[in-house]
mmCIF file of C-alpha atoms and ligand atoms in Angstrom:
data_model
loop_
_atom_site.group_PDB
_atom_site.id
_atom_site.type_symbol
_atom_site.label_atom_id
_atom_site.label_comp_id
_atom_site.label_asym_id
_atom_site.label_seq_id
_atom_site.Cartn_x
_atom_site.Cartn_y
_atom_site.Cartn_z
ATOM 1 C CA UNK A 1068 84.391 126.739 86.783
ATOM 2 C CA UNK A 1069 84.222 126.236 90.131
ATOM 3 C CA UNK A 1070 84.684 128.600 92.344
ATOM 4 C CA UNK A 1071 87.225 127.224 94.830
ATOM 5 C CA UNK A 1072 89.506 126.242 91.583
ATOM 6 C CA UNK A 1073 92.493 128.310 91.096
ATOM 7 C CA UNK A 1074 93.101 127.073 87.375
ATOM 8 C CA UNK A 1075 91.935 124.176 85.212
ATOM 9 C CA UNK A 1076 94.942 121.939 84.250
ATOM 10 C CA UNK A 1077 93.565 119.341 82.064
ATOM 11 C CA UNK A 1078 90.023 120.175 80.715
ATOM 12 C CA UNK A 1079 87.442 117.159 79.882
ATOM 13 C CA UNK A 1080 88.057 117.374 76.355
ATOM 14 C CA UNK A 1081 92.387 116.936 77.297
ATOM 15 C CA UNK A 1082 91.281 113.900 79.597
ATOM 16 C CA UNK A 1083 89.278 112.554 77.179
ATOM 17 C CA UNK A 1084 91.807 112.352 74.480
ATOM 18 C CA UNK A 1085 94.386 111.030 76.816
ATOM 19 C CA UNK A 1086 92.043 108.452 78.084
ATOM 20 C CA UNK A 1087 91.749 107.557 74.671
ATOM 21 C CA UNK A 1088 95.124 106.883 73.769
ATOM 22 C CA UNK A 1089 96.052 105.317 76.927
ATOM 23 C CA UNK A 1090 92.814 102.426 76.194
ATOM 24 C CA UNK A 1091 94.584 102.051 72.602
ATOM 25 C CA UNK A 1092 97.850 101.121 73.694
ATOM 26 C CA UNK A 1093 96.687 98.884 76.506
ATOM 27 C CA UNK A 1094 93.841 97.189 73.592
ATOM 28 C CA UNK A 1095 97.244 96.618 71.716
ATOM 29 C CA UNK A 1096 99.523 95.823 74.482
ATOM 30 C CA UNK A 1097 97.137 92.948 75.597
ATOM 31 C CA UNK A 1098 96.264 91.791 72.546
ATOM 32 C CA UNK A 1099 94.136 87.849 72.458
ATOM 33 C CA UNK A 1100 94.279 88.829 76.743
ATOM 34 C CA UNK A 1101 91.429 89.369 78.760
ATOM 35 C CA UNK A 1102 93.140 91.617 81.087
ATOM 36 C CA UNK A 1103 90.978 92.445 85.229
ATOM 37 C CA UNK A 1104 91.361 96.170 85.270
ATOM 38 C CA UNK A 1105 91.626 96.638 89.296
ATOM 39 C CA UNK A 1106 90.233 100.460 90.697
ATOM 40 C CA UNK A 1107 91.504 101.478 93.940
ATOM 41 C CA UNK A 1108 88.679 103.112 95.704
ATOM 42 C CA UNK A 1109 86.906 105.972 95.255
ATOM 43 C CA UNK A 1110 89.317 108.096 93.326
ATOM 44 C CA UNK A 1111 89.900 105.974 90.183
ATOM 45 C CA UNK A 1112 85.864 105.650 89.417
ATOM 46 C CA UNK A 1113 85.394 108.028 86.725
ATOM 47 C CA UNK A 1114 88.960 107.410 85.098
ATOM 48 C CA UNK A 1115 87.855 103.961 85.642
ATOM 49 C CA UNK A 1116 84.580 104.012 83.875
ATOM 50 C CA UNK A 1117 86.122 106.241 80.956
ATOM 51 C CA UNK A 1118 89.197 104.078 80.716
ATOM 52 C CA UNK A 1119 87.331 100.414 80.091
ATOM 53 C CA UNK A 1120 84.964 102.056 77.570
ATOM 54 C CA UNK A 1121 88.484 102.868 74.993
ATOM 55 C CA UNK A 1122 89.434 99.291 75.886
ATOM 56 C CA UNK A 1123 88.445 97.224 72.915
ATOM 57 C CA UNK A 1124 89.241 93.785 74.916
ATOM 58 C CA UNK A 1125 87.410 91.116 76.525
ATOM 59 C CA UNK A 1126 88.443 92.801 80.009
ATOM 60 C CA UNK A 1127 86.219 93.033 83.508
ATOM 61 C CA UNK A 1128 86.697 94.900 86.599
ATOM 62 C CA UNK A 1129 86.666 94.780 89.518
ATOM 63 C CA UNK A 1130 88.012 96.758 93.027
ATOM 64 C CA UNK A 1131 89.682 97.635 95.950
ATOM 65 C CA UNK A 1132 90.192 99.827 98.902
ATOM 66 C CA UNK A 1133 93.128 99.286 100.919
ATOM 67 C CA UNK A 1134 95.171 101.536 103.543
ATOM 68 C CA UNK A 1135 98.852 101.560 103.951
ATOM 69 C CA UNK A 1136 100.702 101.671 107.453
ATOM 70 C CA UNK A 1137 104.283 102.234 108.374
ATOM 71 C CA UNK A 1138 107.068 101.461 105.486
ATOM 72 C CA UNK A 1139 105.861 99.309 103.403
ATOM 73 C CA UNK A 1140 108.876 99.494 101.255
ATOM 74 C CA UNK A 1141 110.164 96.740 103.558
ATOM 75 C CA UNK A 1142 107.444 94.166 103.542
ATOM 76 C CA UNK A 1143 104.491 93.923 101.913
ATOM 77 C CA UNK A 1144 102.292 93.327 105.427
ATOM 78 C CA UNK A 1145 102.110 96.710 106.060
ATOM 79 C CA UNK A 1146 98.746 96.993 103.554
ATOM 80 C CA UNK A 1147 95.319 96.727 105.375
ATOM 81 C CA UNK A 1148 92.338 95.638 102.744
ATOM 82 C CA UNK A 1149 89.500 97.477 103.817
ATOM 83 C CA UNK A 1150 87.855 95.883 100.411
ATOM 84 C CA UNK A 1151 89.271 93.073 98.933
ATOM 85 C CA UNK A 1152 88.452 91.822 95.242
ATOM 86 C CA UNK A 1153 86.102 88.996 94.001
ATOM 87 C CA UNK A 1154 87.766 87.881 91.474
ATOM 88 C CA UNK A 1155 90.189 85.320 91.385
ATOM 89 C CA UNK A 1156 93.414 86.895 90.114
ATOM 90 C CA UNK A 1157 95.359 83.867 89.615
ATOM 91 C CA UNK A 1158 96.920 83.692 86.006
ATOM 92 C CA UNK A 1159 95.054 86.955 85.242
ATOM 93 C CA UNK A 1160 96.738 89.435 83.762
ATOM 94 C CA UNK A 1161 96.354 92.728 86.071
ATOM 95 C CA UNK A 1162 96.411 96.407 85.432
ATOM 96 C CA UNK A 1163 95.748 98.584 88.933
ATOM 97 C CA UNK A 1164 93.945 101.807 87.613
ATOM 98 C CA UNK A 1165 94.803 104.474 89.927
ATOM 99 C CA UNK A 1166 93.673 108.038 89.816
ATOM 100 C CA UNK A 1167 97.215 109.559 90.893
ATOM 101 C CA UNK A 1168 100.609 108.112 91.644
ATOM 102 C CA UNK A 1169 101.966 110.757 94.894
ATOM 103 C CA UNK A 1170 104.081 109.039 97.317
ATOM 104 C CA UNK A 1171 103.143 105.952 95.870
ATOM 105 C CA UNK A 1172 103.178 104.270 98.701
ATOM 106 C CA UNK A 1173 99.558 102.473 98.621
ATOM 107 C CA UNK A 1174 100.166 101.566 95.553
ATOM 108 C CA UNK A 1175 103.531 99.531 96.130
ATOM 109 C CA UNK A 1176 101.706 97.904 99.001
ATOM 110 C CA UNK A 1177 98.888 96.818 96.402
ATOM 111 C CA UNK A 1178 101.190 95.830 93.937
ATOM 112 C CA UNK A 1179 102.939 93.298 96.594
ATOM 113 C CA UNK A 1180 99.548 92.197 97.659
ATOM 114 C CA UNK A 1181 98.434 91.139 94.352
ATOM 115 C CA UNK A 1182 101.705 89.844 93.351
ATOM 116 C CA UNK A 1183 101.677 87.338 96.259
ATOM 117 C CA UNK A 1184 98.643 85.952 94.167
ATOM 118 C CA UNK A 1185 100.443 84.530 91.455
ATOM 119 C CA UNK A 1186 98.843 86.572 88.918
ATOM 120 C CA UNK A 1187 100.292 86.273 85.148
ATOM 121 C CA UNK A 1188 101.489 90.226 85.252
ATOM 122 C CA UNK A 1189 100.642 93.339 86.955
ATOM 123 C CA UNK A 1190 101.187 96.943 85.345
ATOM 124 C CA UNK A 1191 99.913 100.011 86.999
ATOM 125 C CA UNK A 1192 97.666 102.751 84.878
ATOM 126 C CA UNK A 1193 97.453 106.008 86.237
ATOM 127 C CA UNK A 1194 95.818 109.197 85.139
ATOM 128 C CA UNK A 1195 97.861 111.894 87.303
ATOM 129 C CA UNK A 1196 101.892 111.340 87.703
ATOM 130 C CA UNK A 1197 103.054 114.194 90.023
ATOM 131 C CA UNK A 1198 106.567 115.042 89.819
ATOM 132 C CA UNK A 1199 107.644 114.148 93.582
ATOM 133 C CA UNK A 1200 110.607 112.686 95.250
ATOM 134 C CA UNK A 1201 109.333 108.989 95.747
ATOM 135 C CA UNK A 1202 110.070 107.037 98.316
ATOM 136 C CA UNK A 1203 108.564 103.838 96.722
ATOM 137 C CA UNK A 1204 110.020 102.572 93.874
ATOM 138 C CA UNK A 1205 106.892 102.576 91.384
ATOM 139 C CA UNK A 1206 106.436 103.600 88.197
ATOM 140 C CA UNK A 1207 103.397 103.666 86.276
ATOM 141 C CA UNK A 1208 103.384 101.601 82.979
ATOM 142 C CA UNK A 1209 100.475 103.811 81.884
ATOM 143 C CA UNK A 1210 99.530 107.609 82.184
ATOM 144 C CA UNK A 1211 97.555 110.051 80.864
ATOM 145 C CA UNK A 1212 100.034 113.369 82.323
ATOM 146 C CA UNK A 1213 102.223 114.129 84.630
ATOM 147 C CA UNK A 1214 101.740 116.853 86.979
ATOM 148 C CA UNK A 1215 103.405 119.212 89.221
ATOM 149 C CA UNK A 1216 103.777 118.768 92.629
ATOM 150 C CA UNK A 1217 100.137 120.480 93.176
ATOM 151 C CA UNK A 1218 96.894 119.682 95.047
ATOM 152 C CA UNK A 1219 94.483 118.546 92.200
ATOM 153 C CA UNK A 1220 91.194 117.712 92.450
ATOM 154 C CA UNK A 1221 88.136 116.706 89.842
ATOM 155 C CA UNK A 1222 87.691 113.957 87.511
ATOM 156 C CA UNK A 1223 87.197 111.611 90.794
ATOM 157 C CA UNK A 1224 89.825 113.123 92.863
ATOM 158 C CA UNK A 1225 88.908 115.111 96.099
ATOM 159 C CA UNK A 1226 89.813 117.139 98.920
ATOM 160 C CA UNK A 1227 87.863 115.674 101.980
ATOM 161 C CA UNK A 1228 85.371 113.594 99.622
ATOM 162 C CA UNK A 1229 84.547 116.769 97.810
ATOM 163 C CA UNK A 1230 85.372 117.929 93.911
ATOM 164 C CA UNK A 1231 84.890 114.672 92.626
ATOM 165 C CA UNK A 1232 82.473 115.326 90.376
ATOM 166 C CA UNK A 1233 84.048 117.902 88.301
ATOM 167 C CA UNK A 1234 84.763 117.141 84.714
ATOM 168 C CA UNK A 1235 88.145 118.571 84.738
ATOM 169 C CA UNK A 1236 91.339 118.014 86.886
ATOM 170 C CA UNK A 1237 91.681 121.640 88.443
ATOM 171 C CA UNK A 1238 94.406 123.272 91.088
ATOM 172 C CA UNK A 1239 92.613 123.581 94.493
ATOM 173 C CA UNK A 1240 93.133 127.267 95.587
ATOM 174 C CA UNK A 1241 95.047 126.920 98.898
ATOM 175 C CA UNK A 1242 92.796 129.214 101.089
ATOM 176 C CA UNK A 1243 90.390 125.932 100.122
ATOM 177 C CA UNK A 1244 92.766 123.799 102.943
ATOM 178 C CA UNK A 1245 94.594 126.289 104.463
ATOM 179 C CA UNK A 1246 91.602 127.880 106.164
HETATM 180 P P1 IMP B 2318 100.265 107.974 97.441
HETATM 181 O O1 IMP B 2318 100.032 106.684 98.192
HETATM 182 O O2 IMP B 2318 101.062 108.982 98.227
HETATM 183 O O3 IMP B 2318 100.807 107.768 96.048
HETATM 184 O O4 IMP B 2318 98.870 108.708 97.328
HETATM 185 C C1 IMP B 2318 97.848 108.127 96.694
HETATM 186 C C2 IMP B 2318 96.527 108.762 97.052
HETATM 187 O O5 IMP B 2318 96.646 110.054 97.673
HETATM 188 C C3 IMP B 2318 95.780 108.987 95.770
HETATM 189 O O6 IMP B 2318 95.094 107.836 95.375
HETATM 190 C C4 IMP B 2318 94.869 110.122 96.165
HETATM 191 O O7 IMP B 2318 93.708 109.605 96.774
HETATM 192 C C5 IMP B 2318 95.653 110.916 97.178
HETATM 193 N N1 IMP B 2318 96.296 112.103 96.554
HETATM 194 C C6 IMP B 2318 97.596 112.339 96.346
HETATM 195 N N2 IMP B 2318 97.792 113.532 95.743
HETATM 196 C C7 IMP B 2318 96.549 114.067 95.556
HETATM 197 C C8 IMP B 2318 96.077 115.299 94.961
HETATM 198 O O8 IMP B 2318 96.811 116.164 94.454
HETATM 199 N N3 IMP B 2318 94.722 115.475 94.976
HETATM 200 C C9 IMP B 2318 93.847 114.567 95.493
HETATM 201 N N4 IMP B 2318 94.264 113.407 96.039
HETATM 202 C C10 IMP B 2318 95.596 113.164 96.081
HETATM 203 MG MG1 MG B 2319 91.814 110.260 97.872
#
């Protein structure tokens, strides 16, 4: 383990499971669909590239990075696409991949974005729900766990770019960002 990891909370053989469940109900869920699975940037990658492999659909990918400003509960303007996606989502069913639903507040600005497209349906796939008083009204249609209100990192989530590449989803130990 590494050492700035105060525990492991879901190991890579927990994920992996998960992971596989979650791409079984969503194969069955969109059954005869070709669903565009749609990765917000960077922290969904390896959920992402786990996730589309337990898929047994006709599905493609693409993704996006976008930043959210002021309260985007009101509008939906309040989202700033750093990286837009190729694909044309009209008609297309959608399913946002994110690597942890927090405040959710990017993630309701995405969701507005996209729906402005006129895309068949949008659900949102998560791996990490953390147990947090939301502001935005989200929930996730898919998840592998829920959480505590921790920092977590690993698995493709990080704490200033780092962790990422950890197998596991581990507790950062607080001296980590409290120093
Ligand atoms: P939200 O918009 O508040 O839901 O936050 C979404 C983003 O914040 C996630 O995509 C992560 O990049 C980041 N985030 C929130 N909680 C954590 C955490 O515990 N560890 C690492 N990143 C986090
Ligand atoms: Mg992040």
């Amino acid at each position: 383990m590494n050492k700035d990891i105060e525990r492991i909370l879901h190991s890579e053989e927990d994920i992996k499971a998960a992971v596989k469940q979650i791409g079984t109900q969503i194969t069955a869920d969109y059954a005869g669909k070709a669903p565009l699975l749609v990765g917000i940037l960077k922290g969904s990658v390896v959920f992402m590239a786990d996730l589309m492999r337990e898929i047994d659909l006709n599905c493609d990918i693409d993704f996006m990075v976008a930043k959210s400003y002021g309260n985007a509960a009101v509008s939906s303007g309040n989202v700033k696409i750093i990286k837009d996606l190729d694909t044309d989502v009209t008609g297309r069913d959608l399913i946002i991949v994110e690597d942890i639903l927090d405040s959710a507040r990017t993630l309701y600005s995405v969701r507005n974005y996209l729906m402005q497209k006129n895309p068949a349906s949008v659900k949102i796939c998560t791996l990490l729900d953390k147990k947090v008083e939301r502001a935005f009204d989200l929930k996730a249609d898919y998840k592998c766990f829920d959480i505590e209100n921790e920092f977590v990192v690993g698995y493709g989530l990080d704490y200033a770019e780092k962790y990422r590449c950890l197998p596991y989803v581990g507790v950062l130990k607080r001296e980590v960002y409290e120093k």
